[in-house]
Backbone as JSON, one array per atom type, in Angstrom:
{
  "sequence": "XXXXXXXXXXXXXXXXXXXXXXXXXXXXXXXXXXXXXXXXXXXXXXXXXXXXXXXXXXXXXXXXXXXXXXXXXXXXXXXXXXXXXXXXXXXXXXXXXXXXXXXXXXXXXXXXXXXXXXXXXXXXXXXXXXXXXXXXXXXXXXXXXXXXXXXXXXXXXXXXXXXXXXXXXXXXXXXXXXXXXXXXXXXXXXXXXXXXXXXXXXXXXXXXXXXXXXXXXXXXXXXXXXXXXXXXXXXXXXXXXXXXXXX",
  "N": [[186.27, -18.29, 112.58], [186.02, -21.12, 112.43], [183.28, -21.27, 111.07], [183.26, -19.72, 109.07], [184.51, -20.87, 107.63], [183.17, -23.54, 107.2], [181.2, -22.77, 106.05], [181.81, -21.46, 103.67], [182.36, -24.67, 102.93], [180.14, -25.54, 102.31], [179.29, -24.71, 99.57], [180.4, -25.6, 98.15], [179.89, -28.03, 98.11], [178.46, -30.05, 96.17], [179.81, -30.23, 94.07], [182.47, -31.09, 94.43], [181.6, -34.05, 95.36], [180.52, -34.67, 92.96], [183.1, -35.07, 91.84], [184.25, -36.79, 92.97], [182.68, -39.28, 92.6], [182.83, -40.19, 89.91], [185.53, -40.79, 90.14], [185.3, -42.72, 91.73], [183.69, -44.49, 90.4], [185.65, -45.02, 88.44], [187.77, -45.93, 89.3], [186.56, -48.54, 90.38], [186.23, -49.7, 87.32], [189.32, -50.02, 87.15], [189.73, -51.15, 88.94], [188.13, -53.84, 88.45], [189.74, -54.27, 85.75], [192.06, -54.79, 86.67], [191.49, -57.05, 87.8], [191.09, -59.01, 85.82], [193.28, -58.5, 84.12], [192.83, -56.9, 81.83], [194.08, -55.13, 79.26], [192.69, -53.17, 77.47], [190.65, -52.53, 79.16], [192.38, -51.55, 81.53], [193.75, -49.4, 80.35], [191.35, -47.78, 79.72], [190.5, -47.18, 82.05], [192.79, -46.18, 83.7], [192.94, -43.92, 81.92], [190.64, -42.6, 82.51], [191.02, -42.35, 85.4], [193.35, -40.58, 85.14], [192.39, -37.96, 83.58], [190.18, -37.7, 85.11], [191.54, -36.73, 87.83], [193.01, -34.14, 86.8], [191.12, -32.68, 85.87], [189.07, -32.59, 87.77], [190.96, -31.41, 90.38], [191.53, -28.9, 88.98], [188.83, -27.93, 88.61], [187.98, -27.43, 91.35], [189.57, -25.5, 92.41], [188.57, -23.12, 90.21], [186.23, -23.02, 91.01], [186.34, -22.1, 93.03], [187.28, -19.77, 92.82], [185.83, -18.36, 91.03], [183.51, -17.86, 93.22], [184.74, -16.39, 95.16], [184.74, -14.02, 93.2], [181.68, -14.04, 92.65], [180.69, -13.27, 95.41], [181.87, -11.04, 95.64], [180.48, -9.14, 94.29], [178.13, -9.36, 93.54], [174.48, -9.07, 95.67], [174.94, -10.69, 97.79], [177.12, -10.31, 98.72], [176.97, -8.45, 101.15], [176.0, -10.59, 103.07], [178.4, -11.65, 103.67], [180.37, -9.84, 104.25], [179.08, -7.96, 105.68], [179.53, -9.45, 108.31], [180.58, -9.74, 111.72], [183.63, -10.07, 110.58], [186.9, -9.71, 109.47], [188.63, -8.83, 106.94], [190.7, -10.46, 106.42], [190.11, -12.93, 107.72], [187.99, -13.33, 106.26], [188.9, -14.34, 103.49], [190.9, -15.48, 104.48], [189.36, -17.95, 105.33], [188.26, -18.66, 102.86], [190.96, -19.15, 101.17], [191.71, -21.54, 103.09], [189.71, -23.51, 102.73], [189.45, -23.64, 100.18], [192.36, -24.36, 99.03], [192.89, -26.08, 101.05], [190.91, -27.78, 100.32], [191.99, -28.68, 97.15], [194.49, -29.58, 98.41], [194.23, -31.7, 100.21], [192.29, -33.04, 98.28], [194.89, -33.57, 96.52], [196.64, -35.03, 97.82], [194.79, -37.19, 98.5], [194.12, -38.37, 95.68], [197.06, -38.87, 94.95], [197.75, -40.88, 96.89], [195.9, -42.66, 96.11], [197.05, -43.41, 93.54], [199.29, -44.35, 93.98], [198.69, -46.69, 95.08], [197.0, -47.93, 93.57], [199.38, -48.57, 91.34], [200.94, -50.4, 93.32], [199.17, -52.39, 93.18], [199.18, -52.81, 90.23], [202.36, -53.48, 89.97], [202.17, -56.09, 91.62], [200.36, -57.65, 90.47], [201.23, -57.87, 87.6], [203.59, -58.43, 88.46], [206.1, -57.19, 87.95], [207.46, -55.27, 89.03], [209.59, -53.35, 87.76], [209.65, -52.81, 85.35], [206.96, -51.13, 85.84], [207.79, -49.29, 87.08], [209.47, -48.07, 85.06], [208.12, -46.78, 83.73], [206.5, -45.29, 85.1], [207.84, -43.57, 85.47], [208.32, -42.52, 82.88], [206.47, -41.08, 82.71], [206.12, -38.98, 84.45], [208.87, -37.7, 84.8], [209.73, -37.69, 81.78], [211.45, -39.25, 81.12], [213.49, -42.25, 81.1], [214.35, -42.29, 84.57], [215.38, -42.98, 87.65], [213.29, -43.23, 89.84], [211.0, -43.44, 92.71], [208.4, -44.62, 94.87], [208.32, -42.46, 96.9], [209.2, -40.22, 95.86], [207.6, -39.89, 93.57], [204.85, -39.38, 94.73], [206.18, -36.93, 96.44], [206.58, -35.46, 93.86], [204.16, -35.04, 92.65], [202.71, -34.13, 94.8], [203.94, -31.05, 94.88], [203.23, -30.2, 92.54], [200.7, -30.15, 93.16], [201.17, -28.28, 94.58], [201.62, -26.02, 93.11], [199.74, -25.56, 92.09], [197.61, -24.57, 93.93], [199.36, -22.08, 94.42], [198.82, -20.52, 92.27], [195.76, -20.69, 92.16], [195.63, -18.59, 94.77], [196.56, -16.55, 93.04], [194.73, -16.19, 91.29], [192.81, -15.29, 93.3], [194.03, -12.9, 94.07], [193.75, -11.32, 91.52], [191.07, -11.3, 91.27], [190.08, -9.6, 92.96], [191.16, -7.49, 92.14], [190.0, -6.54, 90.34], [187.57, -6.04, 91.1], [188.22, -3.87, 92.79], [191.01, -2.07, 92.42], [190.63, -1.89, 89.5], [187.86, -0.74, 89.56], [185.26, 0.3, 88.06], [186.17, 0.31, 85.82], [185.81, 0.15, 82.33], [187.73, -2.15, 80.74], [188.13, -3.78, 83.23], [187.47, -6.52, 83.44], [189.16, -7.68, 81.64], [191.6, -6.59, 82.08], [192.66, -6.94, 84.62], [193.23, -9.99, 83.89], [195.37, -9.79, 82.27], [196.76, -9.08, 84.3], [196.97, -11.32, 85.85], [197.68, -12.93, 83.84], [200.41, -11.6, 83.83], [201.59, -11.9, 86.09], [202.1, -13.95, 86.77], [203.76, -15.19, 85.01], [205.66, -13.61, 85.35], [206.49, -14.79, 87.43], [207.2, -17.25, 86.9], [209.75, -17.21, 85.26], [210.89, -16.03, 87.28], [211.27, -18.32, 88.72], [212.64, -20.1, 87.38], [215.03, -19.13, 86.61], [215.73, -19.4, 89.64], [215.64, -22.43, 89.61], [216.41, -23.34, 87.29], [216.22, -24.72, 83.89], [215.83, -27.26, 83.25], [214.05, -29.66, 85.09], [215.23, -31.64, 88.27], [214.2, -34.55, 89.65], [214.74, -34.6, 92.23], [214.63, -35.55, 96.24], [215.4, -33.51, 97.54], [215.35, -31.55, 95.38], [212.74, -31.11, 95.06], [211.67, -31.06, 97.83], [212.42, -28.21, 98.61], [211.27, -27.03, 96.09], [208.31, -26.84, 96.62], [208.44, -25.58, 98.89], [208.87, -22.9, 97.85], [206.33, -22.47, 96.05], [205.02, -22.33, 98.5], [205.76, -20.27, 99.59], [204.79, -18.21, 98.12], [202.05, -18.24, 98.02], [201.64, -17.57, 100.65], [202.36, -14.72, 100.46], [200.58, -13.88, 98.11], [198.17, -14.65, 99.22], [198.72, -12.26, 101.74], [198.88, -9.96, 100.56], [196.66, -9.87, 99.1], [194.77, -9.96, 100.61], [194.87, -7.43, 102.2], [194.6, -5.69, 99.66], [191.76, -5.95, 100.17], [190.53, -5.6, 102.24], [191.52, -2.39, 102.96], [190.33, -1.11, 99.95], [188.45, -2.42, 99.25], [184.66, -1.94, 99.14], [181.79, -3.21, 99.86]],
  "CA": [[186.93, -18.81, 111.39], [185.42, -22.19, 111.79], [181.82, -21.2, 110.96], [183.77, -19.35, 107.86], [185.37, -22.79, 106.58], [182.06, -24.54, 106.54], [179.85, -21.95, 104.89], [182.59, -22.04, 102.12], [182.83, -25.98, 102.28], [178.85, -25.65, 101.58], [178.97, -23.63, 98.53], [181.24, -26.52, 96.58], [180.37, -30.06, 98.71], [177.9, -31.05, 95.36], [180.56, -30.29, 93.13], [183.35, -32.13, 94.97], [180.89, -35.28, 95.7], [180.5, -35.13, 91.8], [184.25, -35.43, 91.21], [184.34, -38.35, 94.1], [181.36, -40.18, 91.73], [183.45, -40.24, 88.6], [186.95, -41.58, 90.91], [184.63, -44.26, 92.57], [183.38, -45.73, 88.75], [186.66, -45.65, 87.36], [188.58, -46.75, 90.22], [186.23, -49.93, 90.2], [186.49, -50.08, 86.55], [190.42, -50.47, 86.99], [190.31, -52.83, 89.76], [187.74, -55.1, 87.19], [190.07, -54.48, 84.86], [193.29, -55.37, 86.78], [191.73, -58.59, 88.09], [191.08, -60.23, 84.72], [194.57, -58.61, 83.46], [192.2, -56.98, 80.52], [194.65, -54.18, 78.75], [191.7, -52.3, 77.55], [189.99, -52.21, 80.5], [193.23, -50.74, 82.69], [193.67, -48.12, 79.43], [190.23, -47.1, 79.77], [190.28, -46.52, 83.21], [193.67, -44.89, 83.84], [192.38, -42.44, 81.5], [189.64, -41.97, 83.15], [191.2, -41.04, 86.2], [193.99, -38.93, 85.14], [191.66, -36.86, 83.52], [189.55, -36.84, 86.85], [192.38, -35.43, 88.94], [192.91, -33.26, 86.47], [189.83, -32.2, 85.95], [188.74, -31.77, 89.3], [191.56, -30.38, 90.84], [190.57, -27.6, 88.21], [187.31, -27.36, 88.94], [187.68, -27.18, 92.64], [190.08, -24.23, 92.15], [188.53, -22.21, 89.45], [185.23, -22.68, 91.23], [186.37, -21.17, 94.36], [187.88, -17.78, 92.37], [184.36, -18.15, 91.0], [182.82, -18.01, 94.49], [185.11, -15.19, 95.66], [184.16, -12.9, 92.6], [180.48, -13.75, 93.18], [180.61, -12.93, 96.82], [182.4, -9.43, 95.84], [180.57, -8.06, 92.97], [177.02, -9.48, 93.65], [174.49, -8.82, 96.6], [174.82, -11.9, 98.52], [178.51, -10.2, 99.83], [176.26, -7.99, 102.56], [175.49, -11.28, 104.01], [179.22, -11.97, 104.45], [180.85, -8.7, 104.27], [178.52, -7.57, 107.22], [179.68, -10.22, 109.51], [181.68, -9.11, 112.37], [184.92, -10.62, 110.67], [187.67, -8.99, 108.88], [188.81, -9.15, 105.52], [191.49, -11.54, 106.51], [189.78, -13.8, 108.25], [186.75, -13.66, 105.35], [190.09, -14.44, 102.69], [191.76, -16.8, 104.86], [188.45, -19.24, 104.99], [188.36, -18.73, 101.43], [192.03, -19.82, 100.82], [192.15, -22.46, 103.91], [188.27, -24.3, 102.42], [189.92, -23.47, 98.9], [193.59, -24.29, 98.37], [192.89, -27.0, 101.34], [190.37, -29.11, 99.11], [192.96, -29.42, 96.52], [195.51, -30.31, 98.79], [193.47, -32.9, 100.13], [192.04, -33.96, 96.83], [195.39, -34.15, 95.43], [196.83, -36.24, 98.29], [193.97, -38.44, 97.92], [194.6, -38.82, 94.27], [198.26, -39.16, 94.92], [197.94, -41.99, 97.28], [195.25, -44.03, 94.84], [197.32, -44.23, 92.25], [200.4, -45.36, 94.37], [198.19, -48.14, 95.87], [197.01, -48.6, 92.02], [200.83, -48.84, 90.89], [201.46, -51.03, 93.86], [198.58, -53.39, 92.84], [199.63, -53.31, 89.07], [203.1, -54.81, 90.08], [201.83, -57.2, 91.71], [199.49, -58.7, 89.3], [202.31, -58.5, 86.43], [204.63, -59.01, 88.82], [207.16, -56.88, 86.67], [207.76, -53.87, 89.58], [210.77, -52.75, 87.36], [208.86, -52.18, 84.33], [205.85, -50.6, 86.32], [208.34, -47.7, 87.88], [210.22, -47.4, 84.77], [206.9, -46.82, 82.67], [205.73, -44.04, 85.68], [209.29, -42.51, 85.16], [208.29, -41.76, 81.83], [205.28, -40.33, 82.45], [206.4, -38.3, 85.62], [210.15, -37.08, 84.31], [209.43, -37.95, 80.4], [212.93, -40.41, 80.89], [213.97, -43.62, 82.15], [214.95, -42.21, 85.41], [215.03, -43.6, 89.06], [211.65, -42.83, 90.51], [210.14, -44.22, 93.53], [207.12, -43.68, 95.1], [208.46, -41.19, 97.89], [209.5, -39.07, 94.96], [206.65, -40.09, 92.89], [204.02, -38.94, 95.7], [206.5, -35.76, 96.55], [206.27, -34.47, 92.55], [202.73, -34.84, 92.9], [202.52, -33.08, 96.02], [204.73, -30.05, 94.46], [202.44, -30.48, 90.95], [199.23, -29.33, 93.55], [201.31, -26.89, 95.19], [202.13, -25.04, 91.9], [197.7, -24.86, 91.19], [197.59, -23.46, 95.26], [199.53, -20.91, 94.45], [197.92, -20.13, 90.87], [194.21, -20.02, 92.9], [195.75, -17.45, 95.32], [197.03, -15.4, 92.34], [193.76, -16.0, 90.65], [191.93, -14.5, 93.88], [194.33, -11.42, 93.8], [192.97, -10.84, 89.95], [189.42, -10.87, 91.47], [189.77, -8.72, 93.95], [192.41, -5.71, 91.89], [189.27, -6.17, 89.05], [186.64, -5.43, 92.04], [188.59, -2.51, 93.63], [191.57, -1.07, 92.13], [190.16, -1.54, 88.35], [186.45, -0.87, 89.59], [185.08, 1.46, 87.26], [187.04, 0.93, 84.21], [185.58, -0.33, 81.25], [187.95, -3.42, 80.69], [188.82, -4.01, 84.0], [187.9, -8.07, 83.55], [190.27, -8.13, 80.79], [193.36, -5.93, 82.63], [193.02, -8.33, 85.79], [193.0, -11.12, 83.49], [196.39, -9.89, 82.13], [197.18, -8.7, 85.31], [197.58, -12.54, 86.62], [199.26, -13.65, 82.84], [201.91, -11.17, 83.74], [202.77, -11.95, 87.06], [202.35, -15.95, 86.37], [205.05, -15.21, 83.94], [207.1, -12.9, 86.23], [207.19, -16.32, 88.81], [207.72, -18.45, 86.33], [210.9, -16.79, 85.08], [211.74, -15.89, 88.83], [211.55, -20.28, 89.5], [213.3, -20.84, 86.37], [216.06, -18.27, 87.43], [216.55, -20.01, 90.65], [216.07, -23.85, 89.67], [217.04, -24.0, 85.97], [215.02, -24.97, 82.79], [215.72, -28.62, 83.86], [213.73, -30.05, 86.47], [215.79, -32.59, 88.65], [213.05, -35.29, 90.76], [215.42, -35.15, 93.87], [213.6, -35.51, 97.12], [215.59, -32.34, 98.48], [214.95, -30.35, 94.65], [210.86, -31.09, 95.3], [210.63, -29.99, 99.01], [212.8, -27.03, 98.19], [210.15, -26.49, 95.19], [206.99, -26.59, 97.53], [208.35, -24.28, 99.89], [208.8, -21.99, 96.74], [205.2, -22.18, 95.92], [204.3, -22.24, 99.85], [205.8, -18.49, 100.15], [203.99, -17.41, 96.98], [200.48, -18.78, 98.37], [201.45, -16.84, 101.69], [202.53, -13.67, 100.18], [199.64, -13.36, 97.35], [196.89, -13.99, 100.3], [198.62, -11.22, 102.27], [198.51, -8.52, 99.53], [195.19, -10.3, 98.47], [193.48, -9.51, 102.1], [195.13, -6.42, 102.87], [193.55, -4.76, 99.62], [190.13, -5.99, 100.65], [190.51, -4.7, 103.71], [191.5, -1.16, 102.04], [190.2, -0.81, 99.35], [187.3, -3.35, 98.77], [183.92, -1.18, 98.94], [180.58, -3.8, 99.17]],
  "C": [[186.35, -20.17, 110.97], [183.95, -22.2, 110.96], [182.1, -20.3, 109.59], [183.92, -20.41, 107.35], [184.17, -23.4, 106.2], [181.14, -23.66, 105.77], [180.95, -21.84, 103.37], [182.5, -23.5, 101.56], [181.19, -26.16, 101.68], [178.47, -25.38, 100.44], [179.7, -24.56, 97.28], [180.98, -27.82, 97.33], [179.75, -30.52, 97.4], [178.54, -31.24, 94.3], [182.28, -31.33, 93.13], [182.91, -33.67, 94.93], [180.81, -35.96, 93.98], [182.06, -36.01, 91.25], [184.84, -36.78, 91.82], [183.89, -39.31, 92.9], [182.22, -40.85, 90.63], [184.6, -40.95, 89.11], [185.79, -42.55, 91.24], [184.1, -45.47, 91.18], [184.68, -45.59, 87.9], [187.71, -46.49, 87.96], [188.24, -48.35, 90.2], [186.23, -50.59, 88.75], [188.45, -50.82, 85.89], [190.65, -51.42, 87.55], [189.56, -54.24, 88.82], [188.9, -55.34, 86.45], [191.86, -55.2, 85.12], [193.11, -56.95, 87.13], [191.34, -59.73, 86.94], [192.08, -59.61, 83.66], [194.41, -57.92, 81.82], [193.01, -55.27, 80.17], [193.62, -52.94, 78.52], [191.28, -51.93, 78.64], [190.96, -51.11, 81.41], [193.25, -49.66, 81.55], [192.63, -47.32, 79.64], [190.41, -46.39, 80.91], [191.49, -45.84, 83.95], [193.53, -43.57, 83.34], [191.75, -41.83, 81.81], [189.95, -41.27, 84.19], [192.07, -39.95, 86.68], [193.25, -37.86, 85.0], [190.43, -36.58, 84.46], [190.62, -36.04, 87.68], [192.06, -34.51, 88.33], [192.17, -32.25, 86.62], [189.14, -31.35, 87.15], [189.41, -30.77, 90.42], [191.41, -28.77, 90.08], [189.74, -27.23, 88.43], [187.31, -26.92, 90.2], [188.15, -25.63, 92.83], [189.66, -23.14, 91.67], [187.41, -21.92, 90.02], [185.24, -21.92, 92.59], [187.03, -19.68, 94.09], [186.53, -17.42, 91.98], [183.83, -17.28, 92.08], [183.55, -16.13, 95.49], [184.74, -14.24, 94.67], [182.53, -13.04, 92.57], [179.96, -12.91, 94.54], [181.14, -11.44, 96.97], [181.81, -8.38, 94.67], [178.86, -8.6, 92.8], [176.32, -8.49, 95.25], [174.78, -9.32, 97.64], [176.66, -11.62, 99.41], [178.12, -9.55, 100.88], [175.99, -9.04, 103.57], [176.83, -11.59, 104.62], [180.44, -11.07, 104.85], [180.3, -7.9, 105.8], [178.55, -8.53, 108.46], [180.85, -9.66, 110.27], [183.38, -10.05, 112.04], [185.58, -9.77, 109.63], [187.95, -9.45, 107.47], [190.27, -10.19, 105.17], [191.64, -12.68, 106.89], [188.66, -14.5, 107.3], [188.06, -14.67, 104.23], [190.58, -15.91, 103.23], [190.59, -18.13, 104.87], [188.26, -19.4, 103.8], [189.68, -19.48, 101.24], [192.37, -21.6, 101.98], [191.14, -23.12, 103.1], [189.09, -24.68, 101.1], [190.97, -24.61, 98.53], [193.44, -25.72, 99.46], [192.31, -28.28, 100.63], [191.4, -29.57, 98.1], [194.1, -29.69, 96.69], [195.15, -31.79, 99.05], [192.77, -33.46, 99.06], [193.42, -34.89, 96.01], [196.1, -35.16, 96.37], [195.99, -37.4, 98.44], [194.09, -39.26, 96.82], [196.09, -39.48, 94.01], [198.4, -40.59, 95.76], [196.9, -43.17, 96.65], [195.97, -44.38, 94.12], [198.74, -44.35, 92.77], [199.74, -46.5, 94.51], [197.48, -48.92, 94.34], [198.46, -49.08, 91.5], [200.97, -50.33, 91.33], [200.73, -52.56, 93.39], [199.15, -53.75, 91.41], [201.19, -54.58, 89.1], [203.18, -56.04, 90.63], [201.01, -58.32, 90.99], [200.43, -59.02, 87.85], [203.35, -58.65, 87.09], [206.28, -58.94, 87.88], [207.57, -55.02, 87.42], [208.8, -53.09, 88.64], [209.84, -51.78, 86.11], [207.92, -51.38, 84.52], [206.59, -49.01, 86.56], [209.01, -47.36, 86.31], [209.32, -46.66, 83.43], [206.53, -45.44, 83.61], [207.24, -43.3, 85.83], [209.26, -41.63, 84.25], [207.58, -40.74, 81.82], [205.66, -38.93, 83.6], [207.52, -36.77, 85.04], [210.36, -37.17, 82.98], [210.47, -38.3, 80.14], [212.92, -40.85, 81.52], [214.59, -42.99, 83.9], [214.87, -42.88, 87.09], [214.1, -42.79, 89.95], [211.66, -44.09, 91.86], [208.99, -43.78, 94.13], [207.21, -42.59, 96.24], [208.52, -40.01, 96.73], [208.24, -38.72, 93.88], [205.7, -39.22, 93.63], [204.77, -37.46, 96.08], [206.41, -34.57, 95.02], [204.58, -34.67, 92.43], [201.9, -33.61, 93.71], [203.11, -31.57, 95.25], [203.75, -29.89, 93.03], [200.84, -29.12, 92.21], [199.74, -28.23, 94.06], [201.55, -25.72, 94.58], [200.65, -24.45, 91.81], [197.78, -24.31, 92.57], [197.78, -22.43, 95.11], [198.8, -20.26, 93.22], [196.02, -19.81, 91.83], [194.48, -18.73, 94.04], [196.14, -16.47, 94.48], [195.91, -14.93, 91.8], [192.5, -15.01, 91.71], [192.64, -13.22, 93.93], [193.8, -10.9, 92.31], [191.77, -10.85, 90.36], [189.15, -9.99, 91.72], [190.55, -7.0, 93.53], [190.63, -5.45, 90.54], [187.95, -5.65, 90.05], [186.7, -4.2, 92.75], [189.38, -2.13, 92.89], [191.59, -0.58, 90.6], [189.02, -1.08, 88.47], [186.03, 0.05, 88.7], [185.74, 1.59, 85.74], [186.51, -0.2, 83.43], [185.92, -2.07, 80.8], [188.7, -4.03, 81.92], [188.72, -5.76, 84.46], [189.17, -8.12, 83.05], [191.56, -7.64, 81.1], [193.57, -6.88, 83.6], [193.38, -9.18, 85.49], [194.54, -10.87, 83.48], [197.15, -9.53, 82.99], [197.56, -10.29, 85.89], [198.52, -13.31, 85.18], [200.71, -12.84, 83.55], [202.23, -11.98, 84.96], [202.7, -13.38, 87.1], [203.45, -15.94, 85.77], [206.36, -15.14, 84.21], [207.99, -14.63, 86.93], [207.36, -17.36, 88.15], [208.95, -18.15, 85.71], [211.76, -16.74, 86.34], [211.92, -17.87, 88.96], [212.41, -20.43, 88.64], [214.91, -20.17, 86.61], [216.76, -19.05, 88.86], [216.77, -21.65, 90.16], [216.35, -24.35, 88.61], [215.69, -24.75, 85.39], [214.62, -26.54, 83.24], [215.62, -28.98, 84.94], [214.21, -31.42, 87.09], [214.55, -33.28, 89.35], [213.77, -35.33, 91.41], [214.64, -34.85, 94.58], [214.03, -33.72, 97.38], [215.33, -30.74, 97.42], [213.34, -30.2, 95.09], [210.4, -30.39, 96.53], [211.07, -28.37, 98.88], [211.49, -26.2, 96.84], [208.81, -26.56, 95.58], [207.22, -25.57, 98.09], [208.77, -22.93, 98.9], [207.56, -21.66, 96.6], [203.98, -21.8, 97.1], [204.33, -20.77, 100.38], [205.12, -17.81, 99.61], [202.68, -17.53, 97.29], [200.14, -17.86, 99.61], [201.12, -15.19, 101.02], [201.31, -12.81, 99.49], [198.52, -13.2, 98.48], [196.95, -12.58, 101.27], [198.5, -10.11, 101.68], [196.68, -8.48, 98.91], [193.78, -9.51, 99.61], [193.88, -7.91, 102.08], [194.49, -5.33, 101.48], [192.52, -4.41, 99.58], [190.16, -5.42, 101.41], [190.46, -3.19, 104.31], [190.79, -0.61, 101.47], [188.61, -1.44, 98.67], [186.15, -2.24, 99.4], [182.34, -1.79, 98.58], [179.25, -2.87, 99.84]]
}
């Protein structure tokens, strides 16, 4: 399994290192910009690296559903298809390399921009205004935030795209095997993951209501929501490679 994990972590380190590159020049463009207090400057570069998480946590994701429909619908899957490992063990280094990078990306990301926060109130020396400004942005109202809760809706934010990249590798793998042969079988898979994105987003909204509370105990309760759905999709995900897959 380990010698699985790293031939996956090989196949995305220049694309990760890129998304590092872009956090490392904006990060230093915020700390310039917090130590001469220059408005522009912190505007610029908060923007910059929301839309890096963003960004990257995207990319890391979409490029590893990538990577699994290359690896199942090219030739280059004989090289890992013919290894003495199973189709749950091939899957699970896929989802552990995978869904782990943007855990670890996004707790990386999540603890910069506490330790950014933490620096901002100290330089305006206006902590009240600082939390009640990432309240807005967080819960889109004045509400009582801190950074445990701050850092736990974060955490629960990456665990929602986790499960979305394990749904996105079951749509690879039903358009490789149980559509194979049919005409539009990108485009049925495709709507094959709108629907059931839809289904689980009605099923969450069903259990936790249209309105999302930030309590610590609604957030871990709403991880381990997205933690069963990440299990469940990889086990239906492997088991009809394992079946039904045909390289």
């Amino acid at each position: 399994m380990g010698a699985l994990i790293k031939y996956e972590f090989r196949k995305s380190w220049k694309m990760k290192g890129l998304v590092l590159c872009f956090t490392a020049f904006f990060e230093l463009l915020f700390l310039f910009g917090a130590w001469k207090l220059s408005d522009d400057l912190l505007a610029a570069s908060i923007t910059g690296l929301v839309l890096t998480t963003i960004c990257g946590l995207f990319l890391i994701g979409v490029y590893g559903i990538h990577v699994l429909s290359k690896d199942i619908n090219t030739k280059q899957s004989y090289m890992l298809f013919m290894t003495p490992n199973n189709s749950y063990k091939i899957l699970g280094a896929k989802v552990i390399e995978n869904c782990g990078s943007v855990l670890i990306s996004g707790i990386f990301f999540t603890v910069l921009a506490i330790l950014d926060i933490m620096l901002l109130t100290i330089r305006y020396e206006d902590f009240k205004g600082v939390m009640e400004l990432l309240s807005v942005v967080v819960t889109g109202d004045v509400a009582t935030l801190n950074y445990q809760t701050f850092g736990m809706a974060c955490f629960d934010g990456v665990m929602s795209w986790v499960y979305l990249i394990c749904l996105g590798f079951l749509a690879v793998v039903l358009c490789a095997t149980v559509l194979k042969g049919n005409k539009f079988n990108g485009l049925l898979s495709f709507v094959a993951f709108l629907v059931i994105s839809v289904v689980v987003n009605n099923i969450h909204d069903a259990i936790y209501g249209d309105l999302y509370i930030y309590s610590m105990s609604r957030l871990v309760s709403n991880i381990g929501f997205y933690a069963l759905l990440t299990l469940v999709f990889y086990l239906i995900t492997a088991w009809i490679m394992d079946n039904k897959l045909s390289v």
